[in-house]
Amino acid sequence: MALSVSSRFRCHPRSWRRVLIGLIALAAGSASTLPGSIAGAATPASGSVSDTSPTATWSAGPFVVPNVTGTTGTPSCADSQFCDDYALQVTVPSGYDAGHSVRITVKWPDAAADFDLYVLGANGQEIAASASSNDPETVVLPAVTASYTVRVVPYAPLGDSFTGTASLVGNPVGPPPGTATPPTYSASSAPDSIKDAHNAGEPSIGVDRATGAAMFQAYTSTLKVTYDSAGAATWADKSAQAANGCPQGSVTSLDPILFTDPKTNRTFESQLAGKTALTCYTDNDGEAWTPTSGSGINSGVDHQSIGGGPFAPGVVGALTSYPDAVYYCSQDIADASCASSHDGGLTYGPAVPMYSLLDCGGLHGHVKVAPDGTVYVPNKGCGGNQAVAVSQDNGLTWTVRKNPASTAGDSDPSVGIGAAGTAYMGYQNGDGTAHIAVSHDKGATWLYDQNVGQSLGIKNVVFPVVTAGDDNRASFAFLGTTTGGNYQDPSFTGVWHLYVATTYDGGQSWVTADATPNDPVQKGSICTAGTTCGQDRNLLDFNDITTDTQGRVLVAYADGCTGACATGGPQNFDALATISRQATGNTLYGAYDALVNGTHTKPKPKGGQ
């Protein structure tokens, strides 16, 4: 039976934890006769920071008994599972968050020990966490007046104590915004006659560059969208099903994903089904589909992604006439893995771990492949930073490379790759803002990290997505709001729009535009805490972005505020399949900057992802 948007599988972002170290710690704690559950409570038990008194510290411990309940979700704090709580009050003037953040850090002496950091809002809801194996653990929050509970969980305490610090810190001053004219965008939505038109949370998109058709995945439906010379869109259902060659398609899904290879124009449609996937591909925009093995053995159970591109040189490449590699990546309990296909996606080799939960949190973003075959999978929490898992040998081995200027966030980051291999990583920083950085050495170092929403007063973002064309051109889209505070609180009152930031100088500067200035995408809260959410998880967990043959940017998103909501009425928690397509301005391919009556006139260049 098909699942509804509200029940579709996607676990809490903190659910997949360091199981192996947790079992060891639990065994060690069980052997002890010390109580541990009330020893060393926070001293002092509360504190405050303000613009005139910006720092507060506390300590607690020692702790002996581990609390590993976080391996299956939000940690339990029952009597036998100790959590240390510190009450923090932040008091600052209005607007102070424009230049400041609250940084909360816990650290401990023994590097072999492990504590986890959670921050709860006034209503007890988790709003931030740093739950890796790193010392220290750090979260960054907007500097607004609020009351928090800072919860420290002794995951593997080993008899150690910790010290906590809360500080008001100045935000780094980024470069000024770009001076280029920002592009404009035009939105089109699936008609009500389309199945899953209003069930389009976490959509994905690709473009067949031979035909110009956009392929859009919405739950179990695959939709083909074509544009006429005036930019008007026509939507058609081309879902994979038994009648067109894919008996396993459009039946059920725990997570949907779609990918179109920009060179071969092959489109893959996949539905998650436990530790495998129901996957088919089409070479003619959904007229006919070919079944595949779906994924590699032993793939994970959540957060699947499919991507592809050239094989890296020097190792085994294509085994058939299909020239490109195809990758299937997903997460499991103790790690996340990728499997590679050398026959165009028909079959996959064994799934290879990209990292364990000692390195990064389980959830990851979409896999992308550079023109030289380098494979990138971004992650929002690797030791307190955003990072990319990188493979340079067609998925045989992986290395995690962090952006040290970043802090862990709550939305999957995204990578776009230029025509010569420049990598652009866009992410939701720990304070909720929209950041992007650039790497010219496959993630080893990162340049020009900056907040691209600051000039428009954007204080919270979700669902960052990035695409690139020419090596010095990229676009970064996200849902954003100018309202600060905890956007996951059901009482949050922010209004959300789709924004797109674009660089024409290799990420040194960006111009950011509201792509939906007269049509809010959501009003109120957007929950990213998985199946623990209420009705404000209507948009689910991510959006997607791509370019067409001429480098126009197309952003796939679910419109959560439709009908009367869009014209001033209350939020209606819709999830309408929508594409925002670039209407004017320079595209991501410089060869098409000259326009004649809105039609590009120069030949197609080679492009990135």
XYZ file of C-alpha atoms in Angstrom:
609
model
C 0.000 0.000 0.000
C 1.348 3.428 -0.901
C 2.397 5.620 1.995
C 1.131 9.125 2.526
C 3.376 12.144 2.872
C 2.899 12.175 6.634
C 3.887 8.529 7.089
C 6.641 8.208 4.518
C 9.801 6.776 6.005
C 12.587 9.134 6.930
C 13.980 8.787 10.400
C 14.968 11.531 12.765
C 18.274 13.064 11.627
C 19.904 11.960 14.890
C 18.562 8.396 14.733
C 21.545 6.677 13.081
C 24.274 6.792 15.682
C 27.517 5.301 16.771
C 26.121 1.843 17.516
C 29.397 -0.015 17.913
C 30.968 2.382 20.393
C 27.620 2.583 22.164
C 27.504 -1.159 22.753
C 31.028 -1.087 24.130
C 30.196 1.820 26.403
C 26.996 0.183 27.602
C 28.844 -2.986 28.492
C 31.439 -1.002 30.416
C 28.783 0.936 32.279
C 26.764 -2.148 33.167
C 29.825 -3.685 34.796
C 30.104 -0.766 37.174
C 28.323 -0.600 40.506
C 28.523 3.172 40.671
C 25.159 4.903 40.246
C 26.340 7.503 37.735
C 22.785 8.690 37.127
C 22.877 11.594 39.551
C 26.594 12.183 40.004
C 28.003 15.587 39.197
C 24.966 17.560 38.042
C 25.655 20.860 36.266
C 27.355 23.471 38.436
C 25.884 26.008 38.344
C 22.518 24.619 37.184
C 21.662 27.722 35.168
C 23.196 30.803 33.635
C 22.688 33.614 31.185
C 24.422 35.512 28.419
C 23.668 38.996 27.139
C 25.212 41.682 24.991
C 26.852 43.084 28.139
C 27.819 39.713 29.662
C 28.513 37.457 26.685
C 29.889 34.262 28.280
C 28.636 31.632 30.726
C 30.386 28.439 31.807
C 29.463 25.363 33.800
C 30.799 21.888 34.472
C 29.481 18.494 35.473
C 30.772 15.041 36.334
C 32.341 12.651 36.726
C 30.055 10.232 34.854
C 30.418 6.483 34.761
C 27.235 4.943 33.371
C 26.754 5.540 29.611
C 23.491 6.659 28.053
C 23.343 5.162 24.537
C 19.597 5.559 24.020
C 20.352 8.072 21.264
C 21.257 5.187 18.928
C 17.535 4.713 18.243
C 16.344 8.318 18.281
C 16.188 11.225 20.700
C 18.031 10.202 23.908
C 15.921 9.049 26.817
C 16.458 10.847 30.107
C 14.658 8.469 32.452
C 16.065 7.922 35.940
C 18.298 5.087 34.789
C 19.479 7.018 31.714
C 21.104 10.174 32.940
C 21.121 13.455 31.012
C 22.673 16.614 32.412
C 20.552 19.747 31.872
C 21.697 23.348 32.101
C 19.179 26.194 31.847
C 20.471 28.954 29.564
C 18.827 32.356 29.154
C 19.866 34.546 26.205
C 18.937 38.231 26.393
C 19.921 40.536 23.538
C 18.516 43.606 21.770
C 16.243 43.224 18.772
C 18.265 42.728 15.580
C 21.358 41.565 17.451
C 21.326 38.296 15.486
C 22.185 40.176 12.294
C 25.825 40.194 13.374
C 26.035 37.672 16.199
C 25.409 34.038 17.108
C 25.216 31.910 20.240
C 27.982 29.300 20.275
C 27.584 26.438 22.775
C 30.503 24.064 23.294
C 31.151 21.101 25.597
C 34.596 19.529 25.967
C 36.285 16.948 28.178
C 39.860 15.834 28.996
C 39.913 12.190 27.830
C 39.752 11.957 24.031
C 38.530 8.355 24.335
C 35.355 9.507 26.113
C 32.305 10.746 24.274
C 29.581 13.219 25.275
C 26.736 14.444 23.063
C 25.236 17.935 23.019
C 21.559 18.779 22.472
C 19.745 22.102 22.757
C 16.036 22.197 23.570
C 13.660 25.115 23.128
C 11.310 26.499 25.742
C 8.713 23.860 24.835
C 11.204 21.001 25.202
C 11.607 20.362 21.473
C 15.102 19.622 20.187
C 16.298 22.502 18.010
C 20.001 21.711 17.584
C 22.436 18.922 18.299
C 26.055 17.910 17.931
C 26.204 14.169 18.448
C 29.394 12.967 16.819
C 32.448 11.308 18.329
C 34.447 14.534 18.372
C 35.744 16.575 21.297
C 34.491 19.275 21.580
C 30.859 19.133 20.494
C 29.566 22.518 19.268
C 26.283 24.037 18.129
C 25.631 27.550 16.840
C 22.267 29.292 17.224
C 20.896 32.667 16.148
C 21.538 35.352 18.772
C 17.942 36.104 19.760
C 16.319 36.458 23.171
C 15.257 32.952 24.200
C 15.321 30.328 26.932
C 17.084 27.021 26.246
C 17.887 23.780 27.976
C 21.409 22.647 27.130
C 21.385 18.877 27.501
C 24.597 16.861 27.650
C 24.313 13.104 27.323
C 27.209 10.908 28.584
C 27.282 8.591 25.592
C 30.568 6.923 26.584
C 31.781 8.935 29.613
C 34.541 6.590 30.884
C 34.488 8.319 34.267
C 35.175 11.730 32.737
C 33.690 15.185 33.397
C 32.897 17.954 30.928
C 33.002 21.733 30.772
C 30.330 23.709 28.953
C 30.615 27.231 27.536
C 27.904 29.440 26.026
C 29.115 32.585 24.282
C 27.772 35.373 22.136
C 30.169 35.651 19.216
C 30.417 37.960 16.250
C 29.599 36.479 12.871
C 32.426 36.407 10.334
C 32.257 39.294 7.874
C 31.969 37.872 4.378
C 32.747 39.573 1.090
C 30.186 42.040 -0.243
C 27.406 40.698 -2.480
C 28.049 40.540 -6.200
C 27.109 43.393 -8.487
C 25.753 41.271 -11.355
C 22.083 41.515 -12.226
C 20.384 38.535 -10.563
C 18.306 36.239 -12.780
C 14.531 36.064 -12.440
C 12.421 32.926 -12.267
C 8.987 31.722 -13.296
C 7.122 28.916 -11.520
C 4.802 26.274 -12.925
C 2.945 23.586 -10.984
C 1.507 20.204 -11.870
C -2.222 20.296 -12.685
C -4.631 18.567 -10.304
C -5.194 15.853 -12.904
C -1.647 14.578 -12.275
C -1.339 11.777 -9.728
C 0.722 12.918 -6.729
C 0.489 16.562 -7.848
C -0.209 17.459 -4.198
C 2.012 14.731 -2.759
C 5.367 16.045 -3.952
C 7.482 16.404 -0.831
C 11.249 15.940 -1.410
C 11.110 16.110 -5.211
C 14.022 15.427 -7.555
C 14.621 16.684 -11.086
C 16.737 16.093 -14.183
C 16.794 17.392 -17.746
C 17.150 15.386 -20.941
C 19.443 17.768 -22.785
C 18.681 16.143 -26.132
C 14.928 16.824 -25.956
C 14.828 19.650 -23.402
C 12.295 17.785 -21.265
C 12.506 18.096 -17.490
C 11.910 14.858 -15.569
C 10.376 15.388 -12.120
C 9.914 12.750 -9.408
C 7.028 13.183 -6.956
C 6.561 10.183 -4.637
C 5.731 7.238 -6.968
C 5.014 9.478 -9.967
C 7.534 10.424 -12.652
C 6.440 13.543 -14.524
C 7.687 14.940 -17.834
C 7.617 18.726 -18.170
C 8.156 20.442 -21.522
C 8.443 24.177 -22.190
C 7.415 26.106 -25.290
C 9.311 29.101 -26.697
C 7.448 31.438 -24.324
C 8.353 29.352 -21.267
C 4.879 27.869 -20.738
C 5.018 24.398 -19.177
C 3.113 21.229 -20.051
C 3.070 18.424 -17.478
C 2.559 14.756 -18.384
C 2.582 11.568 -16.281
C 5.301 9.182 -17.489
C 5.480 7.029 -14.381
C 7.311 3.711 -14.505
C 4.817 0.837 -14.342
C 4.166 -2.619 -15.736
C 2.481 -1.283 -18.877
C 5.667 0.497 -20.008
C 8.218 -2.068 -18.900
C 8.742 -1.474 -15.166
C 6.486 -3.766 -13.107
C 8.109 -2.691 -9.826
C 7.576 1.028 -10.509
C 4.923 3.323 -9.019
C 3.864 0.732 -6.463
C 5.202 1.862 -3.111
C 8.088 3.879 -1.729
C 9.857 4.670 1.484
C 11.889 7.339 -0.343
C 11.756 8.363 -4.023
C 14.674 9.645 -6.089
C 15.304 10.543 -9.742
C 18.504 11.283 -11.627
C 19.159 12.198 -15.266
C 22.720 11.854 -16.522
C 23.477 15.185 -18.263
C 25.714 13.518 -20.858
C 23.835 10.322 -21.746
C 20.332 11.661 -20.919
C 19.395 8.374 -19.241
C 16.885 8.952 -16.409
C 16.723 6.670 -13.364
C 13.600 6.429 -11.195
C 14.003 4.652 -7.857
C 11.799 3.775 -4.910
C 13.369 2.681 -1.629
C 12.251 -0.733 -0.367
C 14.131 -1.675 2.783
C 17.751 -2.613 2.062
C 17.211 -2.487 -1.699
C 15.543 -0.229 -4.248
C 12.924 -0.662 -6.961
C 14.705 1.035 -9.850
C 14.110 1.397 -13.578
C 15.633 3.659 -16.222
C 14.396 5.288 -19.406
C 16.238 6.541 -22.473
C 13.171 8.204 -24.023
C 11.693 10.419 -21.299
C 9.430 7.788 -19.793
C 7.871 6.269 -22.878
C 9.507 2.942 -21.996
C 11.363 1.800 -18.884
C 13.971 -0.909 -18.234
C 14.096 -2.734 -14.862
C 17.391 -2.964 -12.967
C 18.765 -4.747 -9.919
C 18.040 -1.542 -8.012
C 21.029 -1.239 -5.708
C 24.122 -2.969 -4.384
C 24.400 -5.601 -1.685
C 24.280 -4.722 1.284
C 22.764 -1.263 0.777
C 21.188 0.810 3.534
C 17.592 1.320 4.560
C 17.207 5.088 4.272
C 18.005 8.317 2.431
C 18.850 6.852 -0.965
C 20.509 8.840 -3.743
C 21.385 7.988 -7.351
C 23.955 9.859 -9.414
C 26.403 9.312 -12.200
C 29.072 10.630 -14.495
C 32.421 9.753 -16.066
C 34.581 6.961 -14.683
C 37.808 7.946 -12.973
C 40.911 6.918 -14.958
C 43.268 4.170 -13.871
C 40.713 1.736 -12.427
C 38.020 -0.519 -13.893
C 35.592 1.547 -15.973
C 32.689 0.769 -18.280
C 31.958 -2.899 -18.952
C 29.334 -2.206 -21.643
C 28.747 0.430 -24.296
C 27.196 2.756 -21.713
C 30.056 5.189 -20.995
C 29.259 6.526 -17.526
C 29.333 5.214 -13.971
C 26.129 5.069 -11.933
C 26.171 5.254 -8.123
C 23.548 4.213 -5.577
C 24.192 5.624 -2.084
C 22.180 5.100 1.100
C 22.503 4.934 4.864
C 22.264 2.082 7.319
C 22.463 1.903 11.103
C 26.241 1.989 11.576
C 27.413 3.542 8.316
C 26.447 4.954 4.929
C 27.507 3.285 1.712
C 27.689 3.614 -2.071
C 27.522 0.914 -4.734
C 28.764 1.495 -8.276
C 27.421 0.191 -11.579
C 29.677 -0.430 -14.587
C 26.876 -1.435 -16.979
C 24.681 1.645 -17.112
C 22.773 0.979 -13.901
C 21.538 -2.532 -14.737
C 23.512 -4.141 -11.920
C 25.659 -2.892 -9.037
C 28.698 -4.133 -7.199
C 28.702 -4.500 -3.411
C 27.929 -1.449 -1.321
C 31.118 0.132 0.044
C 31.027 2.152 3.304
C 31.762 5.851 2.782
C 32.147 6.524 6.504
C 31.011 5.126 9.835
C 29.083 6.915 12.514
C 32.370 7.501 14.287
C 33.067 9.973 11.458
C 29.721 11.514 10.433
C 26.018 11.431 11.130
C 24.143 8.921 9.005
C 22.055 11.158 6.735
C 23.751 12.465 3.609
C 22.930 14.579 0.575
C 22.775 13.681 -3.114
C 25.719 12.033 -4.857
C 27.410 14.094 -7.599
C 30.172 13.162 -10.054
C 32.797 15.558 -11.421
C 34.007 15.592 -15.052
C 37.184 13.741 -13.995
C 35.205 10.995 -12.232
C 35.613 12.258 -8.658
C 32.516 11.336 -6.637
C 31.101 13.590 -3.888
C 28.515 12.809 -1.198
C 27.918 15.713 1.240
C 27.072 15.338 4.932
C 25.742 17.945 7.353
C 27.499 16.691 10.477
C 31.043 15.288 10.553
C 32.679 16.117 13.857
C 30.769 19.385 14.128
C 31.439 20.490 10.527
C 29.799 20.057 7.146
C 31.823 17.774 4.893
C 32.009 15.745 1.715
C 32.832 12.069 1.372
C 35.058 11.838 -1.702
C 36.037 8.898 -3.913
C 38.627 9.123 -6.680
C 38.594 5.432 -7.680
C 34.992 4.836 -8.811
C 33.664 4.245 -5.296
C 36.210 1.676 -4.123
C 37.520 3.883 -1.294
C 36.290 7.082 0.357
C 37.772 9.993 2.323
C 35.828 12.469 4.474
C 36.901 16.087 3.896
C 35.506 18.804 6.154
C 34.870 22.496 5.671
C 36.371 23.847 8.941
C 34.568 27.185 8.590
C 31.183 25.458 8.842
C 29.130 24.153 11.736
C 26.770 21.195 11.622
C 23.200 21.909 10.492
C 19.832 20.191 10.191
C 19.367 20.035 6.384
C 21.353 17.956 3.917
C 24.070 20.041 2.211
C 24.468 19.944 -1.557
C 27.376 19.946 -4.004
C 27.455 21.388 -7.518
C 30.435 20.721 -9.788
C 31.670 23.026 -12.547
C 32.863 22.019 -15.991
C 36.515 21.921 -14.886
C 35.873 20.269 -11.510
C 35.391 23.193 -9.129
C 33.152 22.021 -6.267
C 30.571 24.336 -4.682
C 29.086 23.161 -1.354
C 25.938 24.942 -0.189
C 24.654 24.273 3.300
C 22.509 25.388 6.194
C 25.004 26.552 8.814
C 24.498 25.717 12.476
C 22.945 29.147 13.059
C 20.353 28.458 10.356
C 21.834 30.739 7.669
C 22.646 29.975 4.011
C 26.360 29.390 3.457
C 28.366 28.213 0.474
C 32.063 27.503 -0.030
C 34.283 26.575 -2.974
C 36.981 23.932 -3.408
C 39.493 23.569 -6.227
C 41.200 20.486 -4.745
C 38.362 17.972 -4.302
C 37.352 19.199 -0.845
C 40.812 19.226 0.752
C 40.499 22.997 1.295
C 37.573 25.412 1.012
C 37.529 29.056 -0.063
C 35.191 32.073 0.069
C 32.830 30.598 2.688
C 30.034 33.163 3.070
C 26.441 33.808 4.062
C 24.630 34.475 0.773
C 21.339 35.422 2.428
C 22.670 38.180 4.648
C 22.043 41.015 2.180
C 18.327 40.109 2.089
C 18.033 39.612 5.845
C 17.472 35.838 5.575
C 17.871 34.296 9.029
C 16.736 30.697 8.564
C 17.006 28.347 5.577
C 16.207 24.722 4.780
C 16.755 22.360 1.817
C 19.920 23.815 0.207
C 20.601 22.615 -3.366
C 23.458 23.527 -5.724
C 24.179 23.150 -9.434
C 27.015 24.460 -11.621
C 27.753 24.985 -15.297
C 30.891 26.765 -16.483
C 33.577 26.291 -13.880
C 33.112 29.822 -12.511
C 29.297 29.755 -12.502
C 26.954 28.089 -10.020
C 23.520 28.542 -8.440
C 22.480 27.816 -4.862
C 18.757 27.529 -4.061
C 17.059 27.189 -0.676
C 13.859 27.951 1.179
C 14.447 30.965 3.415
C 12.726 33.303 5.820
C 13.667 36.672 7.270
C 12.250 35.605 10.645
C 14.807 34.492 13.215
C 14.431 31.982 16.012
C 13.562 28.308 16.133
C 11.891 27.578 12.792
C 10.909 24.090 14.001
C 8.812 25.437 16.860
C 5.108 24.995 15.973
C 4.532 28.598 17.100
C 7.086 29.969 14.590
C 5.533 32.721 12.438
C 8.018 33.106 9.593
C 7.026 33.253 5.934
C 9.182 31.190 3.585
C 10.140 31.866 -0.028
C 12.372 30.131 -2.568
C 15.653 32.003 -3.018
C 18.387 31.438 -5.599
C 21.948 32.787 -5.229
C 24.197 32.848 -8.305
C 27.915 33.381 -8.804
C 29.627 34.371 -12.038
C 33.134 34.704 -10.559
C 33.886 31.298 -9.096
C 32.162 31.827 -5.753
C 33.988 34.988 -4.733
C 30.689 36.870 -4.771
C 27.021 35.944 -5.112
C 23.803 37.717 -6.085
C 20.688 36.413 -4.344
C 17.125 36.790 -5.577
C 13.693 35.888 -4.214
C 12.391 33.481 -6.869
C 8.847 33.538 -5.434
C 8.386 37.141 -4.239
C 4.587 37.055 -4.504
C 3.967 33.423 -3.634
C 5.123 32.097 -0.231
C 6.165 28.463 -0.151
C 5.274 27.961 3.525
C 3.969 29.943 6.476
C 5.005 29.058 10.000
C 7.255 26.195 11.018
C 9.064 23.650 8.850
C 9.993 20.532 10.793
C 13.105 18.609 9.738
C 13.024 16.119 12.634
C 11.729 13.187 10.619
C 8.763 11.071 11.610
C 8.538 12.770 15.009
C 7.085 15.882 13.287
C 3.483 16.975 13.067
C 1.718 18.366 10.013
C 4.545 20.882 9.409
C 6.639 18.171 7.739
C 4.548 18.465 4.593
C 7.630 19.373 2.523
C 9.619 16.394 3.851
C 13.430 16.630 3.656
C 14.903 18.144 0.498
C 14.475 19.894 -2.853
C 16.513 19.502 -6.044
C 18.108 21.630 -8.769
C 19.508 21.180 -12.275
C 20.278 23.062 -15.493
C 19.007 22.671 -19.029
C 20.935 22.626 -22.307
C 21.444 26.404 -22.267
C 22.332 26.576 -18.581
C 18.970 27.819 -17.335
C 18.456 26.878 -13.682
C 15.447 24.724 -12.754
C 14.556 24.202 -9.090
C 12.162 21.423 -8.054
C 10.238 22.058 -4.868
C 6.965 21.284 -3.152
C 4.785 24.373 -2.677
C 3.333 24.121 0.806
C 1.223 27.295 0.702
C -1.351 27.226 -2.105
C -4.811 28.557 -2.844
C -6.052 30.991 -0.213
C -2.807 30.577 1.757
C -0.841 32.206 -1.063
C -3.145 35.254 -1.104
C -3.140 35.981 2.618
C -4.979 33.068 4.166
C -3.675 30.550 6.705
C -1.102 27.872 5.987
C -2.692 24.809 4.356
C 0.312 22.405 4.437
C 0.088 21.433 0.784
C 2.939 19.765 -1.163
C 2.264 20.813 -4.753
C 4.762 19.673 -7.405
C 6.402 22.869 -8.690
C 9.375 23.903 -10.827
C 10.895 27.373 -10.707
C 12.659 27.931 -14.048
C 15.054 30.751 -14.890
C 13.247 33.323 -17.038
C 15.798 36.128 -17.535
C 19.443 36.899 -16.915
C 22.750 35.252 -17.645
C 22.661 31.471 -17.318
C 25.331 29.131 -16.006
C 26.846 28.778 -19.479
C 28.569 31.934 -20.665
C 28.148 30.901 -24.300
C 24.419 31.638 -23.924
C 24.610 35.092 -22.355
C 23.414 36.652 -25.599
C 19.647 36.251 -25.942
C 17.443 37.029 -28.935
C 13.733 37.305 -28.030
C 14.369 35.027 -25.067
C 15.899 32.287 -27.232
C 19.511 31.241 -26.851
C 21.407 31.430 -30.097
C 24.871 29.982 -29.505
C 25.996 26.341 -29.615
C 25.762 24.078 -26.584
C 28.888 23.963 -24.407
C 30.012 21.164 -22.160
C 28.716 21.588 -18.645
C 28.944 20.291 -15.096
C 26.348 19.277 -12.523
